[in-house]
Amino acid sequence: MAKPLVAIVGRPNVGKSTLFNRLVGGQVAIVEDIPGVTRDRLYRDSEWRGYEFTLVDTGGITEGPGGLEAAVRRQAEQAVNEADVVLFLVDAREGLTANDLAVAEILRRSGRPVILVANKVENFTDLSSLADFYQLGLGDPLPISAAHGMNVGDLLDRVVELLPRRVEGEGRGGIRVAIVGRPNVGKSSLVNRLLGEERVIVSEIPGTTRDAVDTHFKKNDKEYILIDTAGIRRKARITTSTERYSVQRAFRAVDRADVVLVVLDATEGVTNQDKRIAGYSHEKGKASIIIVNKWDLIPKDDKTLERYRKAVLYELAFMDYAPVLFVSALTGQRIHQVLPLVDEVAMEAKRRVPTSTLNTVVQESVFLTPPPAKIYYATQVGIQPPTVVFFTSDPEAIPLSYRRYLENQLRRAFGFKGTPLRLIFRESK
Ligand code: GDP
Ligand code: GDP
């Protein structure tokens, strides 16, 4: 089985080769002091805490059409196409550049897991040089010194956290569930409810991040891992900075999850922070369930639930594939439906549709509503999320509305409840 690929991208001279050498144990030493020197792509196997991966140095930047800037962007595009995790290296001494912003944009759009790494930090007591890098929209920059090996262990921790999990036949298996939401929506009450019932076997697994604790449990002969329950149970006073921290923490939990439970407070509805967290889960291609908690506090008649469901999905329209469950962690109402729904959406996210069946549906859809360009053929290339490539005479000519139509047709035919779908259009003659 091929090992997961980890790519290092960034401008010339930020320290990519130095980091590469550091991560593979120093056996390939080709560090040049001349910016932009051409090197071949290097692949080397590496390992950290028992996790194996292959590291790619896409450092071979050659000035083609469009100059260096374009070359760096091409390199980033190549990396997101092939890598499972991308390390985006920036130079803390030089600070933020326009080129960094362009590359960040490519990386963000790709939805690939990206770790923003600020290199050449040798003084960890003064991190003020990192402030500008927040503009890249890739979260906290992780300061390292590749040359001196400082903080490189933390970087590797983050890398192995983000490596794709081998879902089938894993030793310590189970569906990985992240429970996310704003403070006070009832996450820890929900966790206690889920764990508190009988016939549950619980054990705690230290997460790969220093203070994360995952909870492994077994219920009805099925295994689950609740991600970062330490982050949920810790009671921090809420200030602006801890609020930002809690969002970052939620993002990290989402990164590692198979299924994300987006928990809302029924009395408050959907807030902007809820949208951010849900949006992140969607972009990362995670299966999601929207949990409306504290349902006991809502005065209701026979239409309230349906009306509320519509209102939630209106606010979270990008996630209209997600089931909405109305619960009360306080009274236990519908809590027993949570895990069966987790099982279901986890399965949907791993659904593989045979090519022939897929094409029958695509041809029918194209026949019913013809697209502005020819669509020849479709094939599913991935799961979690299910990813379908359409070969077409002109990808640019297929408008968003038609892409939505195809997505709806696929959902009508195959379900895919709770999971985002990725539709990719490629040119073919
Ligand atoms: P690349 O072009 O991105 O592959 O960058 P290199 O790895 O060739 O490094 C460019 C320059 O930065 C070299 O002179 C390195 O010695 C220097 N460099 C790399 N990492 C560090 C670091 O952590 N601290 C400092 N001060 N210099 C570094
Ligand atoms: P967390 O910060 O998201 O982990 O939220 P907690 O689980 O600590 O809950 C915050 C507050 O909401 C506590 O006072 C809980 O007792 C209360 N709470 C949690 N779930 C429910 C619920 O379903 N109904 C009601 N009425 N209160 C709840």
XYZ file of C-alpha atoms and ligand atoms in Angstrom:
485
model
C 0.000 0.000 0.000
C 1.362 3.396 -0.983
C 2.257 5.623 1.921
C 0.563 8.969 2.317
C 2.342 11.860 0.622
C 3.419 14.980 2.443
C 4.546 17.908 0.280
C 6.546 20.984 1.199
C 5.741 24.143 -0.741
C 6.843 27.740 -0.513
C 8.904 30.428 -2.182
C 12.565 29.849 -3.005
C 14.887 30.310 -0.078
C 12.348 29.903 2.721
C 14.130 26.730 3.798
C 12.266 23.899 2.065
C 15.348 21.802 1.381
C 16.675 22.387 4.854
C 13.400 21.174 6.333
C 13.234 18.257 3.922
C 16.681 17.120 4.950
C 15.823 17.546 8.585
C 12.671 15.458 8.244
C 14.296 12.597 6.367
C 17.237 12.413 8.697
C 19.746 14.435 6.791
C 20.809 11.891 4.207
C 20.195 14.154 1.199
C 22.120 17.301 1.627
C 21.668 19.642 -1.286
C 21.098 23.072 0.147
C 22.109 25.910 -2.081
C 22.394 29.504 -1.127
C 21.297 30.680 -4.549
C 17.581 31.456 -4.712
C 15.612 29.608 -7.348
C 18.147 26.950 -8.216
C 16.700 24.037 -10.092
C 16.526 20.770 -8.289
C 14.801 17.562 -9.117
C 11.789 16.518 -7.178
C 12.873 14.444 -4.250
C 10.858 11.691 -2.638
C 11.987 10.168 0.631
C 10.282 7.918 3.129
C 9.968 9.157 6.639
C 8.401 7.959 9.868
C 7.231 9.548 13.098
C 5.779 7.734 16.106
C 5.068 4.675 14.033
C 3.333 6.566 11.240
C 4.999 6.256 7.857
C 4.746 8.720 5.033
C 6.603 9.847 1.936
C 7.932 13.343 1.838
C 8.045 15.244 -1.448
C 10.245 18.232 -1.946
C 8.626 20.091 -4.798
C 11.538 22.498 -4.570
C 12.521 22.241 -8.195
C 11.311 25.641 -9.175
C 12.195 26.527 -12.713
C 11.293 29.843 -14.157
C 8.813 29.003 -16.876
C 6.205 31.231 -18.455
C 5.033 33.891 -16.023
C 8.268 34.030 -14.058
C 9.011 32.881 -10.587
C 5.658 33.824 -9.106
C 3.796 31.609 -11.547
C 6.298 28.826 -10.977
C 5.661 28.872 -7.239
C 1.927 28.769 -7.861
C 2.298 25.803 -10.237
C 4.296 24.028 -7.598
C 1.515 24.594 -5.058
C -1.080 23.306 -7.495
C 0.927 20.198 -8.132
C 1.314 19.638 -4.410
C -2.394 19.886 -3.688
C -3.129 17.507 -6.519
C -0.978 14.743 -5.202
C -0.306 15.298 -1.515
C -2.362 14.179 1.473
C -0.888 16.888 3.668
C 0.764 20.113 2.521
C 3.381 21.965 4.535
C 3.319 25.597 3.489
C 6.610 27.140 4.488
C 6.996 30.896 4.960
C 9.998 32.880 6.057
C 9.535 34.592 9.430
C 12.626 36.743 8.854
C 11.432 38.160 5.561
C 7.793 38.343 6.581
C 4.679 38.049 4.461
C 4.953 38.503 0.691
C 2.367 38.869 -2.059
C 3.455 35.524 -3.395
C 2.691 33.882 -0.036
C -0.840 35.270 -0.293
C -1.284 33.854 -3.795
C -0.085 30.426 -2.735
C -2.295 30.483 0.390
C -5.306 31.137 -1.796
C -4.570 28.044 -3.898
C -4.067 25.948 -0.815
C -7.226 27.167 0.890
C -9.357 26.539 -2.140
C -8.059 22.983 -2.468
C -9.531 21.901 0.864
C -6.396 19.807 1.492
C -5.025 19.729 5.006
C -2.392 22.473 5.172
C 0.030 23.265 7.943
C 1.317 26.819 7.868
C 4.931 26.704 8.995
C 6.951 29.833 9.778
C 10.609 28.939 9.362
C 13.755 30.624 10.584
C 12.380 31.351 14.034
C 15.260 30.982 16.421
C 13.852 33.035 19.271
C 10.697 31.475 20.643
C 10.120 34.121 23.277
C 9.430 36.814 20.713
C 6.901 35.617 18.173
C 5.676 39.046 17.089
C 7.085 38.448 13.604
C 4.361 35.840 13.086
C 1.373 38.185 13.427
C 1.173 39.055 9.728
C 0.885 35.443 8.685
C -2.642 35.240 10.094
C -3.652 37.134 6.951
C -3.047 33.941 5.014
C -6.241 32.514 6.484
C -4.606 29.199 7.309
C -4.789 29.400 11.072
C -1.918 29.660 13.514
C 1.531 29.658 11.945
C 3.695 27.011 13.565
C 7.108 28.502 14.297
C 10.133 26.306 13.603
C 13.780 26.535 12.835
C 14.558 23.942 10.205
C 18.242 24.715 10.409
C 18.373 24.091 14.155
C 15.636 21.505 14.418
C 13.594 23.617 16.803
C 9.898 22.676 17.132
C 10.231 20.163 14.308
C 8.816 17.453 16.615
C 5.642 19.504 17.060
C 5.424 19.884 13.330
C 5.668 16.122 12.880
C 2.940 15.650 15.500
C 0.666 17.847 13.436
C 1.605 15.998 10.253
C 0.746 12.546 11.583
C -2.511 13.895 13.019
C -3.544 14.912 9.547
C -2.440 11.787 7.700
C -5.354 9.867 6.250
C -6.459 7.119 8.587
C -6.615 3.603 7.308
C -10.239 3.105 8.052
C -10.742 -0.550 7.216
C -9.305 -3.198 9.506
C -7.480 -0.837 11.796
C -6.229 -2.112 15.117
C -7.816 0.482 17.319
C -10.670 1.270 15.062
C -13.910 3.005 15.337
C -15.547 5.957 13.712
C -13.793 9.147 14.702
C -16.374 11.670 15.868
C -15.702 15.355 16.516
C -18.241 17.220 18.622
C -17.916 20.900 17.853
C -19.797 24.075 18.627
C -19.601 27.269 20.607
C -19.046 27.264 24.349
C -22.197 26.453 26.349
C -24.202 24.825 23.566
C -24.052 21.601 25.555
C -21.129 19.653 24.083
C -19.921 18.180 27.349
C -23.465 17.364 28.432
C -23.865 15.549 25.134
C -20.605 13.660 25.577
C -21.657 12.614 29.070
C -24.994 11.418 27.751
C -23.371 9.432 24.982
C -20.898 7.816 27.353
C -23.116 7.676 30.403
C -25.442 4.929 29.366
C -24.970 1.284 30.236
C -22.907 -1.246 28.324
C -20.357 1.312 27.315
C -16.662 0.561 27.557
C -14.582 3.700 27.730
C -10.859 4.290 27.553
C -8.858 7.396 27.026
C -6.210 7.707 24.335
C -3.734 10.538 24.550
C -4.041 12.415 21.262
C -1.019 13.316 19.236
C -1.264 16.942 20.261
C 0.151 17.650 23.675
C -3.080 18.227 25.564
C -5.676 16.451 23.431
C -7.406 13.412 24.855
C -9.556 11.174 22.707
C -12.152 8.905 24.224
C -12.523 5.456 22.802
C -15.747 3.639 23.529
C -17.742 0.677 22.472
C -21.489 0.565 22.201
C -23.664 -2.179 20.785
C -20.493 -3.874 19.583
C -19.485 -0.831 17.570
C -16.445 1.276 18.310
C -16.181 5.039 18.324
C -13.525 7.560 19.130
C -14.627 10.938 20.423
C -11.942 13.377 19.404
C -10.368 15.774 21.855
C -12.773 15.353 24.734
C -10.237 17.238 26.885
C -10.932 20.306 24.790
C -14.641 19.839 25.315
C -14.581 19.225 29.016
C -12.115 21.844 30.012
C -13.999 24.801 31.365
C -12.238 27.948 30.319
C -13.550 31.406 31.027
C -14.566 32.865 27.746
C -12.594 35.838 26.582
C -12.061 36.880 23.009
C -8.752 35.110 22.784
C -9.953 31.846 24.288
C -12.891 32.002 21.935
C -10.537 32.173 18.998
C -8.535 29.389 20.551
C -11.635 27.251 20.910
C -12.425 27.736 17.220
C -8.885 26.693 16.281
C -9.242 23.697 18.505
C -12.550 22.785 16.874
C -10.881 23.027 13.448
C -8.206 20.610 14.531
C -10.785 18.158 15.833
C -12.636 18.397 12.515
C -9.411 17.664 10.625
C -9.077 14.347 12.405
C -12.724 13.303 12.262
C -14.719 10.953 10.083
C -17.992 12.471 11.256
C -18.546 15.946 12.692
C -21.397 16.730 15.053
C -22.100 20.437 14.727
C -23.891 21.293 17.969
C -26.226 24.310 18.101
C -28.153 25.813 20.978
C -31.850 25.748 20.081
C -32.507 28.918 22.050
C -29.908 30.849 20.050
C -30.207 29.461 16.561
C -27.341 29.604 14.077
C -24.664 32.166 14.920
C -21.744 33.342 12.801
C -19.335 31.209 14.749
C -21.525 28.153 14.095
C -21.376 28.997 10.405
C -17.614 29.197 10.469
C -17.224 25.842 12.133
C -19.806 24.165 9.917
C -18.246 25.813 6.859
C -14.866 24.447 7.790
C -16.230 20.937 8.146
C -17.880 21.238 4.731
C -14.710 22.512 3.075
C -12.710 19.691 4.572
C -15.133 17.229 3.028
C -16.281 15.766 6.321
C -19.564 14.010 6.909
C -21.638 16.157 9.264
C -24.721 15.994 11.435
C -26.354 19.133 12.799
C -27.412 18.631 16.396
C -29.882 21.172 17.735
C -29.514 20.809 21.499
C -31.643 22.161 24.375
C -34.767 21.321 22.437
C -36.523 20.996 25.796
C -36.379 24.788 26.171
C -38.343 25.520 23.012
C -42.098 25.982 23.285
C -43.527 24.020 20.420
C -46.489 22.906 18.432
C -46.656 20.292 15.696
C -45.012 22.563 13.125
C -42.136 23.929 15.185
C -39.635 21.199 14.385
C -40.108 21.322 10.632
C -39.976 25.118 10.650
C -36.833 25.083 12.721
C -35.184 22.521 10.476
C -35.853 24.716 7.448
C -34.483 27.782 9.223
C -31.283 25.971 10.188
C -30.713 24.632 6.689
C -31.415 28.064 5.283
C -28.614 29.505 7.420
C -26.307 26.585 6.688
C -27.358 26.226 3.063
C -23.958 24.951 1.936
C -24.596 21.954 4.194
C -28.116 21.102 3.112
C -27.118 17.429 2.827
C -26.671 17.186 6.606
C -29.347 15.553 8.729
C -30.661 17.766 11.549
C -31.358 16.094 14.861
C -33.273 17.832 17.663
C -32.134 16.616 21.054
C -31.935 17.457 24.715
C -28.773 16.436 26.479
C -30.599 17.380 29.681
C -33.600 15.083 29.337
C -32.022 12.561 26.982
C -34.602 13.143 24.265
C -33.506 11.477 20.972
C -29.959 10.956 22.246
C -30.287 7.283 21.294
C -30.586 8.377 17.651
C -27.187 10.068 17.567
C -24.883 7.077 17.164
C -27.031 5.219 14.598
C -27.018 8.415 12.551
C -23.227 8.649 12.950
C -22.931 5.075 11.618
C -25.150 5.916 8.708
C -23.406 9.067 7.504
C -19.977 7.467 8.038
C -21.052 4.701 5.689
C -22.440 7.144 3.157
C -19.150 9.036 3.108
C -17.404 5.791 2.166
C -19.919 4.731 -0.446
C -18.416 3.707 -3.780
C -20.666 3.750 -6.798
C -19.659 1.402 -9.625
C -18.724 3.252 -12.788
C -21.435 1.649 -14.910
C -24.210 2.554 -12.444
C -22.829 6.046 -12.109
C -22.793 6.582 -15.845
C -26.341 5.340 -16.238
C -27.474 8.083 -13.865
C -25.225 10.715 -15.456
C -26.425 9.900 -18.965
C -30.030 10.046 -17.870
C -29.460 13.416 -16.172
C -27.677 14.807 -19.209
C -30.498 13.595 -21.402
C -33.166 15.212 -19.210
C -31.369 18.544 -18.961
C -28.579 18.903 -21.520
C -25.473 20.740 -20.337
C -23.872 23.599 -22.318
C -20.838 21.375 -23.062
C -20.641 17.665 -23.751
C -20.218 15.354 -20.773
C -18.791 12.055 -21.935
C -18.175 10.008 -18.913
C -17.940 10.039 -15.131
C -16.077 7.984 -12.598
C -15.778 8.023 -8.833
C -12.163 8.522 -7.856
C -12.393 8.836 -4.097
C -14.325 8.509 -0.871
C -14.564 10.592 2.308
C -15.861 12.651 0.633
C -17.106 10.799 -2.435
C -15.345 12.451 -5.364
C -16.547 12.144 -8.925
C -14.648 13.213 -12.030
C -16.661 14.203 -15.102
C -14.907 14.223 -18.450
C -16.271 16.998 -20.584
C -15.487 18.839 -23.810
C -15.157 22.108 -21.888
C -14.995 22.260 -18.077
C -15.268 26.062 -18.062
C -18.583 25.926 -19.859
C -20.327 23.942 -17.135
C -21.890 26.574 -14.862
C -22.343 26.246 -11.124
C -26.069 25.741 -11.558
C -25.437 22.681 -13.709
C -22.921 21.300 -11.236
C -25.578 21.627 -8.539
C -28.072 19.874 -10.757
C -25.699 16.961 -11.232
C -24.982 16.813 -7.524
C -28.703 16.680 -6.781
C -29.178 13.939 -9.336
C -26.382 11.897 -7.758
C -27.889 12.382 -4.324
C -31.325 11.381 -5.590
C -29.902 8.191 -7.028
C -27.356 7.195 -4.419
C -28.171 9.013 -1.195
C -24.834 10.250 0.152
C -26.717 11.428 3.244
C -24.649 13.690 5.462
C -21.565 13.804 3.263
C -20.357 16.532 0.942
C -19.629 15.489 -2.621
C -16.763 16.704 -4.755
C -17.489 17.061 -8.435
C -14.462 17.631 -10.632
C -14.686 18.530 -14.303
C -11.816 17.593 -16.590
C -11.326 18.255 -20.240
C -11.406 15.306 -22.573
C -11.497 15.088 -26.357
P 14.591 26.496 -0.313
O 14.988 27.287 -1.506
O 13.211 26.874 0.137
O 14.742 25.023 -0.482
O 15.540 26.968 0.892
P 16.876 26.309 1.466
O 16.570 25.132 2.300
O 17.820 26.128 0.343
O 17.336 27.452 2.469
C 17.574 28.773 2.038
C 18.505 29.455 2.997
O 17.879 29.635 4.263
C 19.785 28.691 3.271
O 20.830 29.609 3.352
C 19.542 28.043 4.619
O 20.724 27.815 5.316
C 18.681 29.096 5.295
N 17.814 28.512 6.323
C 17.012 27.432 6.216
N 16.367 27.182 7.376
C 16.771 28.120 8.247
C 16.474 28.390 9.626
O 15.709 27.680 10.291
N 17.059 29.459 10.188
C 17.927 30.255 9.485
N 18.433 31.297 10.115
N 18.245 30.038 8.198
C 17.686 28.972 7.577
P -20.350 23.093 26.459
O -19.649 24.330 26.891
O -20.733 23.169 25.005
O -19.648 21.824 26.784
O -21.756 23.104 27.233
P -22.201 22.352 28.575
O -22.432 20.906 28.296
O -21.279 22.702 29.673
O -23.603 23.024 28.812
C -23.750 24.408 29.065
C -25.001 24.652 29.889
O -26.168 24.260 29.172
C -25.016 23.848 31.180
O -25.570 24.653 32.172
C -25.916 22.660 30.843
O -26.558 22.153 31.996
C -26.891 23.299 29.899
N -27.437 22.306 28.951
C -26.737 21.428 28.194
N -27.582 20.706 27.428
C -28.837 21.121 27.714
C -30.149 20.754 27.249
O -30.342 19.890 26.401
N -31.211 21.436 27.777
C -31.041 22.404 28.713
N -32.139 23.016 29.171
N -29.839 22.771 29.170
C -28.747 22.138 28.695
